[in-house]
Tab-separated table of C-alpha atoms in Angstrom:
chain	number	residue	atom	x	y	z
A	18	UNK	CA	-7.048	31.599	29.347
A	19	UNK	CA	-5.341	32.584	25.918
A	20	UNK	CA	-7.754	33.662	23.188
A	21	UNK	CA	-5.376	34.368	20.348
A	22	UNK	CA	-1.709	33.493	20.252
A	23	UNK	CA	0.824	36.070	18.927
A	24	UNK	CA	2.531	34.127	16.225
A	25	UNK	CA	5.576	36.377	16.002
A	26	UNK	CA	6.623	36.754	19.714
A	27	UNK	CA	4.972	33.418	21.417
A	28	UNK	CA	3.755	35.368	24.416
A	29	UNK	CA	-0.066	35.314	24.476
A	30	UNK	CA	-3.080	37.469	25.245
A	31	UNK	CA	-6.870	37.661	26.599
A	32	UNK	CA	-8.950	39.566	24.108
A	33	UNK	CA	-11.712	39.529	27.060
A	34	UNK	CA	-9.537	41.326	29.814
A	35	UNK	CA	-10.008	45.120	29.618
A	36	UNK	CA	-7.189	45.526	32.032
A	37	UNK	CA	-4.500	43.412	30.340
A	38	UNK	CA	-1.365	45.066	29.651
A	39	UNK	CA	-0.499	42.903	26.830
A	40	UNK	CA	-2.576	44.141	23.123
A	41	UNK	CA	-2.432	41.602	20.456
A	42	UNK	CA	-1.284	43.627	17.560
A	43	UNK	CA	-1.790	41.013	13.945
A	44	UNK	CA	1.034	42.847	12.086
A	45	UNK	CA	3.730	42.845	15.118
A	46	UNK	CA	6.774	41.358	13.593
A	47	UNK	CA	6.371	41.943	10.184
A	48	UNK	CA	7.829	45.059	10.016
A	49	UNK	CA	11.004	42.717	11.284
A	50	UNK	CA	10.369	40.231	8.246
A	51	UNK	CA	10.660	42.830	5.632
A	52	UNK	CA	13.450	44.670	6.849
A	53	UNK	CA	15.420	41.108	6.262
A	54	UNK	CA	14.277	40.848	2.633
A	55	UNK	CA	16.693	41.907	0.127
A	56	UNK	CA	16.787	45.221	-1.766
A	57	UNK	CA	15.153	43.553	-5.094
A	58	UNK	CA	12.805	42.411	-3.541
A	59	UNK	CA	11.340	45.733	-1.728
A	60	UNK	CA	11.978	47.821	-4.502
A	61	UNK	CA	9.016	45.267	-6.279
A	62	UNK	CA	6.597	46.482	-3.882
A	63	UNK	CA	6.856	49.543	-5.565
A	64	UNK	CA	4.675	48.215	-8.391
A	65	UNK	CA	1.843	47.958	-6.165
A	66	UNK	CA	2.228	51.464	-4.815
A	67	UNK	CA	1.115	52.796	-8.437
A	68	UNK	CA	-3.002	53.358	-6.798
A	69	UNK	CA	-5.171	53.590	-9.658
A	70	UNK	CA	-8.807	54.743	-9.812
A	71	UNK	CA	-11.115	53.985	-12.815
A	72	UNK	CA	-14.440	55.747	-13.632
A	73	UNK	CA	-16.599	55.620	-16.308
A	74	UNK	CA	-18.364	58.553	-17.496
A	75	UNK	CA	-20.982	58.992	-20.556
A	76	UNK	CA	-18.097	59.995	-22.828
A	77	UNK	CA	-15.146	58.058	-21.265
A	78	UNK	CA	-13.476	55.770	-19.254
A	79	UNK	CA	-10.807	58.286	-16.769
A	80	UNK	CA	-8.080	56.474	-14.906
A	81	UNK	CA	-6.297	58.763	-12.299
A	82	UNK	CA	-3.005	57.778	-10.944
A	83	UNK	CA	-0.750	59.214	-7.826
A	84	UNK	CA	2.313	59.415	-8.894
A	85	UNK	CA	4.006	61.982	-5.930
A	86	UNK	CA	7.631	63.031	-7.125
A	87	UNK	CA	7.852	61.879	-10.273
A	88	UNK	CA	7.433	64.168	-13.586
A	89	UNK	CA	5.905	63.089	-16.951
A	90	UNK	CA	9.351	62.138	-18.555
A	91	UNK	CA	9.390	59.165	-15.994
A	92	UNK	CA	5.938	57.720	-17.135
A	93	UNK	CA	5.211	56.342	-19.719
A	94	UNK	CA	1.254	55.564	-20.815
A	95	UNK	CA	1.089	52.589	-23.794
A	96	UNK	CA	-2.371	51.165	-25.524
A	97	UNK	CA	-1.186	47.264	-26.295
A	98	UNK	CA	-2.753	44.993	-29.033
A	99	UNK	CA	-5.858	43.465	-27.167
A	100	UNK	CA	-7.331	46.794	-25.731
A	101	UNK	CA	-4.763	47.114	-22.727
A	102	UNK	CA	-4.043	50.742	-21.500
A	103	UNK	CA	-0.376	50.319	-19.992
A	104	UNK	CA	0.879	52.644	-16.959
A	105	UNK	CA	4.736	52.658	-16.435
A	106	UNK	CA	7.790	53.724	-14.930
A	107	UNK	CA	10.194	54.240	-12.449
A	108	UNK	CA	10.620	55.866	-9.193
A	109	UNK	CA	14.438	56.595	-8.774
A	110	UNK	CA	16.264	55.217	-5.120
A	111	UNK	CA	16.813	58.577	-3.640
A	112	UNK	CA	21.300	59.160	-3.782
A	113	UNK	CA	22.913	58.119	0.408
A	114	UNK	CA	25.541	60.300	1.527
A	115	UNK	CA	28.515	58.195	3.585
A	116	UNK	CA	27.268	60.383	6.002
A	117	UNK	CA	23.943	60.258	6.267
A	118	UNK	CA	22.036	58.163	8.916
A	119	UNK	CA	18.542	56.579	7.917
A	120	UNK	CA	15.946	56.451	10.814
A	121	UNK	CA	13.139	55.429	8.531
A	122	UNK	CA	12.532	54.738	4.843
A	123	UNK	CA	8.995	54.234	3.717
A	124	UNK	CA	9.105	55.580	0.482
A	125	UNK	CA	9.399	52.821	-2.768
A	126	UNK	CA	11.675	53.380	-5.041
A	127	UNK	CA	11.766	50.813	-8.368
A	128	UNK	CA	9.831	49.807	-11.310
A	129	UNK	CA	6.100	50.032	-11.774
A	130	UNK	CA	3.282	48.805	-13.737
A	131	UNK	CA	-0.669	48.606	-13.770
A	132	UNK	CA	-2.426	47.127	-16.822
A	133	UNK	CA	-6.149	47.024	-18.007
A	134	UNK	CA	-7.985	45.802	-20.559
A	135	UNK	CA	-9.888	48.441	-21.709
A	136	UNK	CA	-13.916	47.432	-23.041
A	137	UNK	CA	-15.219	47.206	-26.537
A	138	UNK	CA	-16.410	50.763	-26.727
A	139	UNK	CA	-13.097	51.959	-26.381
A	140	UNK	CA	-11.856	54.760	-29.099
A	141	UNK	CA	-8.189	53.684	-28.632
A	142	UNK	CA	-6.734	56.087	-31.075
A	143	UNK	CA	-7.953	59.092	-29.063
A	144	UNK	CA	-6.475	58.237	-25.731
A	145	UNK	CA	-5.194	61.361	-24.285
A	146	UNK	CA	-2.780	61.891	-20.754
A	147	UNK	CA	-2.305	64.643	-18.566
A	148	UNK	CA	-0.078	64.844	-15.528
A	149	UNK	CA	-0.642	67.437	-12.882
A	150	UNK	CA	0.517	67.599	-9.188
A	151	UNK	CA	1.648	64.256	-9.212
A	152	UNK	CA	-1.572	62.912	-10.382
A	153	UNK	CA	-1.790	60.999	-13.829
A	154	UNK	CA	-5.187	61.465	-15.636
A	155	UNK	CA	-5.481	59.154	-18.811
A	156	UNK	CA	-8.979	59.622	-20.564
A	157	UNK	CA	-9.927	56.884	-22.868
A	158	UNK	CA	-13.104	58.364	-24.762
A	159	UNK	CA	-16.297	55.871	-25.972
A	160	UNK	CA	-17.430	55.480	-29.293
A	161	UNK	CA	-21.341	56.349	-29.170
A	162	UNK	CA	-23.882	53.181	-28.294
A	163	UNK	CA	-25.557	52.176	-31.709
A	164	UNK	CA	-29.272	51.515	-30.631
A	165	UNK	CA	-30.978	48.967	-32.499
A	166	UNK	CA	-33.705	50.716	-34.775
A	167	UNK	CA	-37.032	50.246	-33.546
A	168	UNK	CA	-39.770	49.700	-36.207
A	169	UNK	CA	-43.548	49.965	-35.132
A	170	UNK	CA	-45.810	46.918	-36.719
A	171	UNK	CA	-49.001	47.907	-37.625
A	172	UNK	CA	-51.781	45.160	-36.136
A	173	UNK	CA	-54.197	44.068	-38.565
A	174	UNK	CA	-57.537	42.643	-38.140
């Protein structure tokens, strides 16, 4: 009895038989869809490759992006109107020799871009960036919290 079809291939397998030779695997053929797409459009999957990680401290708001291979020249960090800290750039295709024969190419080359909109407290004009083993670090400090003033009423009577 099939369980779960294998949409690539047609064949079919039985999640319930520990001794069946045949292992549904979700992602088998995909690797065959991308390969057919054209160059433009896998050098835009490079814009998702930009991973990001956002923390707020007590004094600021740190992003930290990897960025292997590439030096500061080739990013570029922006503060837009509207609060919105800007990471950019461009990870150069890497030069084929006539030569050369690829066995594998994971690597994205292409554009890049992550945006966010950056809260209220935000001191925009102090933004700072540092880049350091391929890691970005932009630190975005906070303007202090104004507590509301708390006045103690005397009760009468």
């Amino acid at each position: 009895m099939s369980i779960i079809p294998s949409f690539f291939t047609g064949s079919r397998s039985n999640v319930f038989d520990p001794f069946s030779s045949e292992i549904w695997d979700p992602f088998q053929g995909i690797s065959s869809v991308l390969s057919n797409l054209p160059d433009s459009s896998r050098e835009t999957a490079a814009i998702a490759n930009a991973r990001v990680d956002w923390k707020e401290t007590a004094e600021a708001h740190v992003f930290k992006a990897d960025l292997p291979g590439l030096k500061k020249e080739e990013v570029k960090v922006e503060v837009e109107d509207g609060r919105v800290l800007q990471i950019s750039g461009e990870r150069s295709k890497e030069s084929e020799e006539k030569n050369d024969k690829w066995h594998r190419i994971e690597r994205s080359s292409g554009k890049f871009f992550r945006r966010f909109r950056l809260p209220e407290n935000a001191k925009l004009e102090q933004v700072k960036a540092t880049m350091e083993n391929g890691v970005l670090t932009v630190t975005v400090p906070k303007a202090e919290e104004k507590k509301p003033a708390v006045k103690a009423i005397d009760i009468s009577g």
